[in-house]
Each structure stands twice: as structure tokens, then as C-alpha cells.
Short mmCIF file of C-alpha atoms and ligand atoms in Angstrom, two decimals:
data_model
loop_
_atom_site.label_atom_id
_atom_site.label_comp_id
_atom_site.label_asym_id
_atom_site.label_seq_id
_atom_site.Cartn_x
_atom_site.Cartn_y
_atom_site.Cartn_z
CA UNK W 1 -127.19 -45.55 -39.84
CA UNK W 2 -129.33 -44.37 -43.05
CA UNK W 3 -129.00 -47.12 -45.80
CA UNK W 4 -127.46 -45.75 -48.76
CA UNK W 5 -125.41 -42.31 -46.94
CA UNK W 6 -121.93 -42.26 -47.71
CA UNK W 7 -121.17 -40.61 -44.07
CA UNK W 8 -122.97 -42.84 -41.97
CA UNK W 9 -120.73 -45.95 -43.78
CA UNK W 10 -117.90 -44.12 -42.77
CA UNK W 11 -118.90 -43.07 -39.15
CA UNK W 12 -120.28 -46.75 -38.83
CA UNK W 13 -116.52 -48.32 -40.30
CA UNK W 14 -117.89 -50.30 -43.05
CA UNK W 15 -116.20 -47.57 -45.61
CA UNK W 16 -112.71 -47.34 -44.21
CA UNK W 17 -111.37 -43.87 -43.37
CA UNK W 18 -108.74 -43.19 -41.36
CA UNK W 19 -110.26 -40.87 -38.44
CA UNK W 20 -108.14 -37.92 -36.64
CA UNK W 21 -110.80 -38.07 -33.96
CA UNK W 22 -113.25 -40.70 -33.22
CA UNK W 23 -115.56 -40.43 -29.92
CA UNK W 24 -118.95 -42.07 -28.99
CA UNK W 25 -120.53 -39.34 -30.82
CA UNK W 26 -118.76 -38.26 -33.77
CA UNK W 27 -115.67 -38.96 -36.34
CA UNK W 28 -112.83 -36.44 -38.24
CA UNK W 29 -111.28 -37.50 -41.28
CA UNK W 30 -109.84 -35.62 -44.21
CA UNK W 31 -112.05 -34.31 -46.85
CA UNK W 32 -111.74 -36.16 -50.19
CA UNK W 33 -111.12 -32.88 -52.24
CA UNK W 34 -109.47 -30.47 -49.95
CA UNK W 35 -109.80 -27.07 -51.01
CA UNK W 36 -106.69 -25.67 -48.43
CA UNK W 37 -103.78 -27.45 -46.64
CA UNK W 38 -106.11 -28.65 -44.10
CA UNK W 39 -109.51 -29.39 -44.52
CA UNK W 40 -111.29 -31.81 -42.18
CA UNK W 41 -114.63 -33.07 -41.75
CA UNK W 42 -116.24 -33.68 -38.49
CA UNK W 43 -119.69 -35.44 -38.77
CA UNK W 44 -122.00 -36.56 -35.43
CA UNK W 45 -122.38 -40.65 -35.87
CA UNK W 46 -126.13 -40.63 -35.94
CA UNK W 47 -127.30 -39.73 -38.99
CA UNK W 48 -129.10 -35.76 -39.25
CA UNK W 49 -129.74 -34.95 -42.67
CA UNK W 50 -128.26 -31.33 -41.97
CA UNK W 51 -128.04 -28.33 -39.66
CA UNK W 52 -132.03 -27.35 -40.88
CA UNK W 53 -132.84 -31.03 -38.86
CA UNK W 54 -131.40 -30.57 -35.77
CA UNK W 55 -133.19 -30.39 -32.36
CA UNK W 56 -132.97 -28.75 -28.71
CA UNK W 57 -132.17 -32.23 -27.94
CA UNK W 58 -128.94 -32.44 -30.20
CA UNK W 59 -127.38 -29.38 -28.50
CA UNK W 60 -124.94 -31.88 -26.58
CA UNK W 61 -123.78 -33.21 -29.58
CA UNK W 62 -122.98 -29.99 -31.30
CA UNK W 63 -121.18 -28.46 -28.59
CA UNK W 64 -119.05 -31.67 -28.61
CA UNK W 65 -118.79 -31.35 -32.05
CA UNK W 66 -117.54 -27.35 -31.62
CA UNK W 67 -115.08 -28.32 -29.06
CA UNK W 68 -113.61 -31.34 -31.50
CA UNK W 69 -112.75 -28.53 -33.94
CA UNK W 70 -111.29 -26.33 -32.04
CA UNK W 71 -108.95 -29.18 -30.86
CA UNK W 72 -108.74 -30.41 -34.12
CA UNK W 73 -107.75 -26.29 -35.44
CA UNK W 74 -104.97 -26.31 -32.59
CA UNK W 75 -103.57 -29.92 -33.43
CA UNK W 76 -103.31 -28.82 -36.71
CA UNK W 77 -101.38 -25.72 -35.88
CA UNK W 78 -104.07 -23.14 -37.49
CA UNK W 79 -103.24 -20.04 -34.98
CA UNK W 80 -103.62 -17.72 -37.44
CA UNK W 81 -107.35 -18.99 -38.10
CA UNK W 82 -109.87 -21.12 -39.81
CA UNK W 83 -112.80 -21.14 -41.41
CA UNK W 84 -115.82 -23.60 -40.15
CA UNK W 85 -118.44 -24.35 -42.82
CA UNK W 86 -121.65 -26.18 -42.32
CA UNK W 87 -123.33 -26.19 -46.19
CA UNK W 88 -127.44 -26.56 -45.75
CA UNK W 89 -129.79 -27.62 -48.15
CA UNK W 90 -129.74 -27.10 -52.04
CA UNK W 91 -129.21 -23.61 -51.89
CA UNK W 92 -126.46 -23.85 -49.40
CA UNK W 93 -124.69 -26.13 -51.83
CA UNK W 94 -124.91 -29.34 -49.55
CA UNK W 95 -123.79 -32.41 -51.51
CA UNK W 96 -123.79 -34.87 -48.37
CA UNK W 97 -127.24 -34.91 -46.83
CA UNK W 98 -125.40 -36.11 -43.09
CA UNK W 99 -124.88 -33.48 -40.83
CA UNK W 100 -121.06 -32.32 -41.69
CA UNK W 101 -118.72 -29.15 -41.00
CA UNK W 102 -115.97 -28.45 -42.59
CA UNK W 103 -112.79 -27.36 -40.81
CA UNK W 104 -110.39 -25.47 -43.58
CA UNK W 105 -107.61 -23.67 -43.21
CA UNK W 106 -103.59 -23.49 -43.22
CA UNK W 107 -103.78 -20.74 -45.91
CA UNK W 108 -105.25 -17.20 -46.30
CA UNK W 109 -109.15 -17.38 -46.97
CA UNK W 110 -111.09 -14.69 -48.60
CA UNK W 111 -114.92 -13.60 -47.85
CA UNK W 112 -117.03 -13.74 -49.20
CA UNK W 113 -115.88 -17.21 -50.97
CA UNK W 114 -115.23 -17.47 -54.52
P1 AMP H 1 -121.07 -30.29 -49.27
O1 AMP H 1 -120.87 -30.39 -50.51
O2 AMP H 1 -120.83 -29.48 -47.88
O3 AMP H 1 -121.91 -31.40 -48.60
O4 AMP H 1 -119.39 -31.55 -48.81
C1 AMP H 1 -119.54 -32.64 -49.00
C2 AMP H 1 -118.07 -32.91 -48.91
O5 AMP H 1 -117.57 -34.50 -48.63
C3 AMP H 1 -117.17 -32.25 -50.02
O6 AMP H 1 -116.10 -31.78 -49.56
C4 AMP H 1 -116.03 -33.86 -50.70
O7 AMP H 1 -115.43 -33.67 -50.79
C5 AMP H 1 -116.45 -34.87 -49.01
N1 AMP H 1 -116.58 -35.91 -49.50
C6 AMP H 1 -117.83 -36.72 -49.92
N2 AMP H 1 -117.34 -37.73 -49.91
C7 AMP H 1 -116.00 -38.43 -49.00
C8 AMP H 1 -115.05 -39.68 -48.69
N3 AMP H 1 -115.86 -40.62 -49.17
N4 AMP H 1 -114.19 -39.47 -47.57
C9 AMP H 1 -114.06 -37.96 -47.57
N5 AMP H 1 -114.48 -36.51 -47.77
C10 AMP H 1 -115.57 -37.05 -48.69
#
């Protein structure tokens, strides 16, 4: 747990948030400012600053996160497709410095994003 990290507070339960998924390693919850009908964040419980800070030993954790995203997309009825985004660092537009994957769907998404 990193002291002033909002996602560490969510993951530990100290900031009350409804989880769509919770395992020993990860939680998933709805984004506060959704950009699409479905906008879910999937995060590791352990504080990792960003995708630029992962290690080879995080492989199993990242695999678990990807499988959770796949299952969530199925549960949310995103059979027409979805987008997964991991904003990383200042140029990547990361605003919360705890690794997270946005699962976005429920409408047609353009690329590149606006
Ligand atoms: P990013 O800009 O990629 O770092 O994304 C951070 C995301 O976290 C934004 O989409 C915010 O809307 C979302 N967010 C920030 N605080 C909360 C919160 N307490 N609960 C849910 N989502 C949050």
C-alpha cells in the first residue's frame, strides 16, 4: 500500500467502492467518470506505479488481469468488441499512478481516440 494512493485505498477497502470482481490479486470497479456505457477499471491490489514499472515476475498477475478483463467484457455483453487502455506516464495521460486497465465498451469507439 502506498500512503496517498487512491487506488490503494480502493483496493484495501478503506475507500468504499463496489467491486465487480475481487480476487486475492486484483479488483475491478466502475470508473467515476465513464466515457462509454461500460467503463471499468481493473487494478492489481499491490501498488505498481504503471506499466513502465512491471517486472518479469508480474507475468502471472498480468495474465490474471487480462483474463478478468475478458470475463468482465463477456458479463457486460460486449460481444461486439471493447477497448483496453493502460495510460502510462505523463505523455500517456496517466492521472492515477497505480497500474490500471480501462475496459471501455458499449458503443462504437473510433481510432485514434478523440
Ligand atoms: P488515468 O487517467 O488513465 O490515470 O485514469 C484514471 C481514471 O481513474 C480516470 O478515468 C478517473 O475517472 C478514474 N478515477 C479516479 N478516481 C476514481 C475513484 N475514486 N473511483 C473510480 N474511478 C476513479
